Amino acid sequence: LLQRQPGTKTLTLHRLVQTVLKEGMKKHAQMLWAKRMIRVVDHAFTDVEFPAWPYCQTCLPQAETCAALIKQWSLDLEEAPRLLNQAGYYLWERAQHADAEWFYKQALETRERVLRPGHIYVALSLNNLAALYRAQGMYEQAEQLYKRTLAISEQILGPEHPDVATYLNNLGMLYYLQGKQEQAESLYLRGGRGPARCGLTAGAFP
């Protein structure tokens, strides 16, 4: 019922035992352990670059379970949306776009609920999801999200902030890819950049 994997330094508890232990807990205890699990799995997803992929893949089922727990208990932990975002970023890096989109959407939904729709971390989640859509050629969906990202960041940070320039650049790049040269140029000029320096910013944000 309990298996030890020395190679990965992990323990596997039989699902039946998990169910019995969980059902034997009061709701308060279940929520307490849910929070502990989310914090632990969030720590495991702090690095999602290529060398850490095998480790991330091992933790992915736990991240999926955490996503269900976050929704079930409406948890407002700081670590909750960050874990969802990092799992999405990892899956995007692995070209698993549909799964990445699901995690990114969960991160956005959690941040909008826990924080507020106009919070800067909501803008970060919007930008990540927009970048994922852009990479898949879903330009209309990406444009809507990039515009929301830009509106939030300009309101909170001010038009001269470097992050605002990055978001201007991202939207400009989207227009550039669609052949909308004048719209792209206008945004590049506002951001103080040119097409030769355009880039795509997304991924492992907080």
PDB file of C-alpha atoms in Angstrom, residues 18-186:
ATOM      1  CA  GLN A  18      -5.734   7.951   0.306  1.00  0.00           C
ATOM      2  CA  THR A  19      -9.513   7.794   0.045  1.00  0.00           C
ATOM      3  CA  VAL A  20      -9.939   6.197   3.471  1.00  0.00           C
ATOM      4  CA  LEU A  21      -7.647   8.754   5.123  1.00  0.00           C
ATOM      5  CA  LYS A  22      -9.386  11.653   3.414  1.00  0.00           C
ATOM      6  CA  GLU A  23     -12.896  10.510   4.258  1.00  0.00           C
ATOM      7  CA  GLY A  24     -11.842  10.025   7.856  1.00  0.00           C
ATOM      8  CA  MET A  25     -10.945  13.718   8.148  1.00  0.00           C
ATOM      9  CA  LYS A  26     -13.253  16.531   9.064  1.00  0.00           C
ATOM     10  CA  LYS A  27     -13.697  19.222   6.424  1.00  0.00           C
ATOM     11  CA  HIS A  28     -11.407  21.639   8.254  1.00  0.00           C
ATOM     12  CA  ALA A  29      -8.622  19.039   8.276  1.00  0.00           C
ATOM     13  CA  GLN A  30      -9.162  18.263   4.588  1.00  0.00           C
ATOM     14  CA  MET A  31      -8.824  21.927   3.688  1.00  0.00           C
ATOM     15  CA  LEU A  32      -5.738  22.274   5.865  1.00  0.00           C
ATOM     16  CA  TRP A  33      -4.011  19.388   4.108  1.00  0.00           C
ATOM     17  CA  ALA A  34      -5.134  20.705   0.728  1.00  0.00           C
ATOM     18  CA  LYS A  35      -3.333  23.979   1.488  1.00  0.00           C
ATOM     19  CA  ARG A  36      -0.211  22.115   2.581  1.00  0.00           C
ATOM     20  CA  MET A  37      -0.215  20.057  -0.597  1.00  0.00           C
ATOM     21  CA  ILE A  38      -0.575  23.126  -2.803  1.00  0.00           C
ATOM     22  CA  ARG A  39       2.355  24.845  -1.105  1.00  0.00           C
ATOM     23  CA  VAL A  40       4.558  21.768  -1.516  1.00  0.00           C
ATOM     24  CA  VAL A  41       3.681  21.220  -5.190  1.00  0.00           C
ATOM     25  CA  ASP A  42       4.085  24.936  -5.897  1.00  0.00           C
ATOM     26  CA  HIS A  43       7.627  24.698  -4.526  1.00  0.00           C
ATOM     27  CA  ALA A  44       8.282  21.767  -6.847  1.00  0.00           C
ATOM     28  CA  PHE A  45       7.291  23.877  -9.875  1.00  0.00           C
ATOM     29  CA  THR A  46       9.585  26.826  -9.203  1.00  0.00           C
ATOM     30  CA  ASP A  47      11.850  25.682 -12.059  1.00  0.00           C
ATOM     31  CA  VAL A  48      10.210  24.528 -15.287  1.00  0.00           C
ATOM     32  CA  GLU A  49      13.151  24.892 -17.680  1.00  0.00           C
ATOM     33  CA  PHE A  50      14.375  21.947 -19.759  1.00  0.00           C
ATOM     34  CA  PRO A  51      16.729  20.328 -17.182  1.00  0.00           C
ATOM     35  CA  ALA A  52      13.830  20.120 -14.699  1.00  0.00           C
ATOM     36  CA  TRP A  53      11.314  18.567 -17.122  1.00  0.00           C
ATOM     37  CA  PRO A  54      11.532  14.985 -15.798  1.00  0.00           C
ATOM     38  CA  TYR A  55      10.896  16.267 -12.272  1.00  0.00           C
ATOM     39  CA  CYS A  56       8.017  18.468 -13.453  1.00  0.00           C
ATOM     40  CA  GLN A  57       6.447  15.550 -15.292  1.00  0.00           C
ATOM     41  CA  THR A  58       6.532  13.521 -12.076  1.00  0.00           C
ATOM     42  CA  CYS A  59       4.773  16.358 -10.237  1.00  0.00           C
ATOM     43  CA  LEU A  60       2.190  17.055 -12.939  1.00  0.00           C
ATOM     44  CA  PRO A  61      -0.498  14.658 -11.585  1.00  0.00           C
ATOM     45  CA  GLN A  62      -0.158  16.381  -8.215  1.00  0.00           C
ATOM     46  CA  ALA A  63      -0.577  19.767  -9.921  1.00  0.00           C
ATOM     47  CA  GLU A  64      -3.788  18.514 -11.541  1.00  0.00           C
ATOM     48  CA  THR A  65      -5.060  17.367  -8.150  1.00  0.00           C
ATOM     49  CA  CYS A  66      -4.134  20.738  -6.666  1.00  0.00           C
ATOM     50  CA  ALA A  67      -6.126  22.489  -9.396  1.00  0.00           C
ATOM     51  CA  ALA A  68      -9.205  20.488  -8.389  1.00  0.00           C
ATOM     52  CA  LEU A  69      -8.641  21.282  -4.704  1.00  0.00           C
ATOM     53  CA  ILE A  70      -8.216  24.996  -5.412  1.00  0.00           C
ATOM     54  CA  LYS A  71     -11.597  25.027  -7.141  1.00  0.00           C
ATOM     55  CA  GLN A  72     -13.279  22.750  -4.604  1.00  0.00           C
ATOM     56  CA  TRP A  73     -12.290  24.851  -1.589  1.00  0.00           C
ATOM     57  CA  SER A  74     -12.107  28.238  -3.353  1.00  0.00           C
ATOM     58  CA  LEU A  75      -8.637  28.624  -1.856  1.00  0.00           C
ATOM     59  CA  ASP A  76      -7.090  32.089  -1.749  1.00  0.00           C
ATOM     60  CA  LEU A  77      -3.479  31.039  -1.226  1.00  0.00           C
ATOM     61  CA  GLU A  78      -0.774  33.103  -2.909  1.00  0.00           C
ATOM     62  CA  GLU A  79       0.770  29.865  -4.126  1.00  0.00           C
ATOM     63  CA  ALA A  80      -2.409  28.606  -5.829  1.00  0.00           C
ATOM     64  CA  PRO A  81      -2.432  30.703  -9.044  1.00  0.00           C
ATOM     65  CA  ARG A  82       1.358  30.628  -9.215  1.00  0.00           C
ATOM     66  CA  LEU A  83       1.325  26.818  -9.245  1.00  0.00           C
ATOM     67  CA  LEU A  84      -1.367  26.776 -11.935  1.00  0.00           C
ATOM     68  CA  ASN A  85       0.608  29.260 -14.014  1.00  0.00           C
ATOM     69  CA  GLN A  86       3.873  27.343 -13.735  1.00  0.00           C
ATOM     70  CA  ALA A  87       2.201  24.063 -14.652  1.00  0.00           C
ATOM     71  CA  GLY A  88       0.732  25.785 -17.698  1.00  0.00           C
ATOM     72  CA  TYR A  89       4.115  27.189 -18.665  1.00  0.00           C
ATOM     73  CA  TYR A  90       5.722  23.765 -18.372  1.00  0.00           C
ATOM     74  CA  LEU A  91       3.054  22.208 -20.596  1.00  0.00           C
ATOM     75  CA  TRP A  92       3.420  24.992 -23.150  1.00  0.00           C
ATOM     76  CA  GLU A  93       7.166  24.359 -23.271  1.00  0.00           C
ATOM     77  CA  ARG A  94       6.309  20.721 -23.990  1.00  0.00           C
ATOM     78  CA  ALA A  95       3.946  21.860 -26.812  1.00  0.00           C
ATOM     79  CA  GLN A  96       0.919  20.467 -24.958  1.00  0.00           C
ATOM     80  CA  HIS A  97      -1.112  23.534 -25.796  1.00  0.00           C
ATOM     81  CA  ALA A  98      -4.580  22.341 -24.829  1.00  0.00           C
ATOM     82  CA  ASP A  99      -3.431  21.315 -21.352  1.00  0.00           C
ATOM     83  CA  ALA A 100      -1.402  24.509 -20.990  1.00  0.00           C
ATOM     84  CA  GLU A 101      -4.466  26.570 -21.888  1.00  0.00           C
ATOM     85  CA  TRP A 102      -6.519  24.796 -19.213  1.00  0.00           C
ATOM     86  CA  PHE A 103      -3.968  25.580 -16.490  1.00  0.00           C
ATOM     87  CA  TYR A 104      -3.535  29.179 -17.669  1.00  0.00           C
ATOM     88  CA  LYS A 105      -7.302  29.678 -17.586  1.00  0.00           C
ATOM     89  CA  GLN A 106      -7.475  28.248 -14.079  1.00  0.00           C
ATOM     90  CA  ALA A 107      -4.687  30.588 -12.968  1.00  0.00           C
ATOM     91  CA  LEU A 108      -6.521  33.571 -14.472  1.00  0.00           C
ATOM     92  CA  GLU A 109      -9.835  32.579 -12.911  1.00  0.00           C
ATOM     93  CA  THR A 110      -8.195  32.134  -9.498  1.00  0.00           C
ATOM     94  CA  ARG A 111      -6.416  35.488  -9.642  1.00  0.00           C
ATOM     95  CA  GLU A 112      -9.566  37.308 -10.710  1.00  0.00           C
ATOM     96  CA  ARG A 113     -11.410  35.718  -7.784  1.00  0.00           C
ATOM     97  CA  VAL A 114      -8.733  36.078  -5.115  1.00  0.00           C
ATOM     98  CA  LEU A 115      -7.367  39.469  -6.126  1.00  0.00           C
ATOM     99  CA  ARG A 116      -9.488  41.680  -8.368  1.00  0.00           C
ATOM    100  CA  PRO A 117     -10.008  41.896 -12.141  1.00  0.00           C
ATOM    101  CA  GLY A 118      -7.724  44.944 -12.358  1.00  0.00           C
ATOM    102  CA  HIS A 119      -4.776  43.537 -10.375  1.00  0.00           C
ATOM    103  CA  ILE A 120      -1.347  43.465 -12.019  1.00  0.00           C
ATOM    104  CA  TYR A 121      -1.056  39.694 -11.538  1.00  0.00           C
ATOM    105  CA  VAL A 122      -4.305  39.325 -13.482  1.00  0.00           C
ATOM    106  CA  ALA A 123      -2.588  41.233 -16.287  1.00  0.00           C
ATOM    107  CA  LEU A 124       0.297  38.761 -16.148  1.00  0.00           C
ATOM    108  CA  SER A 125      -2.076  35.813 -16.501  1.00  0.00           C
ATOM    109  CA  LEU A 126      -3.884  37.527 -19.371  1.00  0.00           C
ATOM    110  CA  ASN A 127      -0.546  38.087 -21.102  1.00  0.00           C
ATOM    111  CA  ASN A 128       0.455  34.448 -20.707  1.00  0.00           C
ATOM    112  CA  LEU A 129      -2.802  33.176 -22.149  1.00  0.00           C
ATOM    113  CA  ALA A 130      -2.608  35.698 -24.994  1.00  0.00           C
ATOM    114  CA  ALA A 131       0.925  34.574 -25.829  1.00  0.00           C
ATOM    115  CA  LEU A 132      -0.219  30.954 -25.936  1.00  0.00           C
ATOM    116  CA  TYR A 133      -3.010  31.879 -28.352  1.00  0.00           C
ATOM    117  CA  ARG A 134      -0.611  33.897 -30.489  1.00  0.00           C
ATOM    118  CA  ALA A 135       1.739  30.943 -30.747  1.00  0.00           C
ATOM    119  CA  GLN A 136      -1.157  28.849 -32.083  1.00  0.00           C
ATOM    120  CA  GLY A 137      -2.245  31.456 -34.610  1.00  0.00           C
ATOM    121  CA  MET A 138      -5.404  32.305 -32.636  1.00  0.00           C
ATOM    122  CA  TYR A 139      -4.914  36.005 -33.273  1.00  0.00           C
ATOM    123  CA  GLU A 140      -8.406  37.288 -32.479  1.00  0.00           C
ATOM    124  CA  GLN A 141      -8.426  35.699 -29.018  1.00  0.00           C
ATOM    125  CA  ALA A 142      -4.864  36.870 -28.385  1.00  0.00           C
ATOM    126  CA  GLU A 143      -5.687  40.454 -29.364  1.00  0.00           C
ATOM    127  CA  GLN A 144      -8.553  40.702 -26.891  1.00  0.00           C
ATOM    128  CA  LEU A 145      -6.375  39.456 -24.034  1.00  0.00           C
ATOM    129  CA  TYR A 146      -3.379  41.622 -24.954  1.00  0.00           C
ATOM    130  CA  LYS A 147      -5.641  44.691 -24.955  1.00  0.00           C
ATOM    131  CA  ARG A 148      -6.934  43.822 -21.488  1.00  0.00           C
ATOM    132  CA  THR A 149      -3.359  43.274 -20.306  1.00  0.00           C
ATOM    133  CA  LEU A 150      -2.297  46.658 -21.633  1.00  0.00           C
ATOM    134  CA  ALA A 151      -5.283  48.480 -20.142  1.00  0.00           C
ATOM    135  CA  ILE A 152      -4.680  47.052 -16.660  1.00  0.00           C
ATOM    136  CA  SER A 153      -0.924  47.657 -16.706  1.00  0.00           C
ATOM    137  CA  GLU A 154      -1.251  51.246 -17.934  1.00  0.00           C
ATOM    138  CA  GLN A 155      -3.795  52.023 -15.237  1.00  0.00           C
ATOM    139  CA  ILE A 156      -1.738  50.516 -12.414  1.00  0.00           C
ATOM    140  CA  LEU A 157       1.848  51.140 -13.518  1.00  0.00           C
ATOM    141  CA  GLY A 158       1.516  54.223 -15.689  1.00  0.00           C
ATOM    142  CA  PRO A 159       2.314  54.609 -19.412  1.00  0.00           C
ATOM    143  CA  GLU A 160       6.082  54.994 -18.908  1.00  0.00           C
ATOM    144  CA  HIS A 161       6.675  51.763 -16.992  1.00  0.00           C
ATOM    145  CA  PRO A 162       8.991  49.182 -18.666  1.00  0.00           C
ATOM    146  CA  ASP A 163       6.375  46.435 -18.282  1.00  0.00           C
ATOM    147  CA  VAL A 164       3.877  48.557 -20.184  1.00  0.00           C
ATOM    148  CA  ALA A 165       6.449  48.870 -22.980  1.00  0.00           C
ATOM    149  CA  THR A 166       6.693  45.082 -23.044  1.00  0.00           C
ATOM    150  CA  TYR A 167       2.929  44.698 -23.369  1.00  0.00           C
ATOM    151  CA  LEU A 168       2.838  47.340 -26.113  1.00  0.00           C
ATOM    152  CA  ASN A 169       5.537  45.345 -27.854  1.00  0.00           C
ATOM    153  CA  ASN A 170       3.580  42.104 -27.527  1.00  0.00           C
ATOM    154  CA  LEU A 171       0.437  43.595 -29.048  1.00  0.00           C
ATOM    155  CA  GLY A 172       2.537  45.271 -31.726  1.00  0.00           C
ATOM    156  CA  MET A 173       4.119  41.950 -32.587  1.00  0.00           C
ATOM    157  CA  LEU A 174       0.672  40.412 -32.959  1.00  0.00           C
ATOM    158  CA  TYR A 175      -0.317  43.111 -35.450  1.00  0.00           C
ATOM    159  CA  TYR A 176       3.030  42.749 -37.234  1.00  0.00           C
ATOM    160  CA  LEU A 177       2.405  39.025 -37.731  1.00  0.00           C
ATOM    161  CA  GLN A 178      -0.998  39.793 -39.228  1.00  0.00           C
ATOM    162  CA  GLY A 179       0.460  42.317 -41.659  1.00  0.00           C
ATOM    163  CA  LYS A 180      -1.091  45.288 -39.869  1.00  0.00           C
ATOM    164  CA  GLN A 181       2.038  47.370 -40.220  1.00  0.00           C
ATOM    165  CA  GLU A 182       0.672  50.784 -39.261  1.00  0.00           C
ATOM    166  CA  GLN A 183      -0.944  49.520 -36.064  1.00  0.00           C
ATOM    167  CA  ALA A 184       2.202  47.620 -35.169  1.00  0.00           C
ATOM    168  CA  GLU A 185       4.428  50.642 -35.807  1.00  0.00           C
ATOM    169  CA  SER A 186       2.254  52.858 -33.616  1.00  0.00           C
TER     170      SER A 186
END
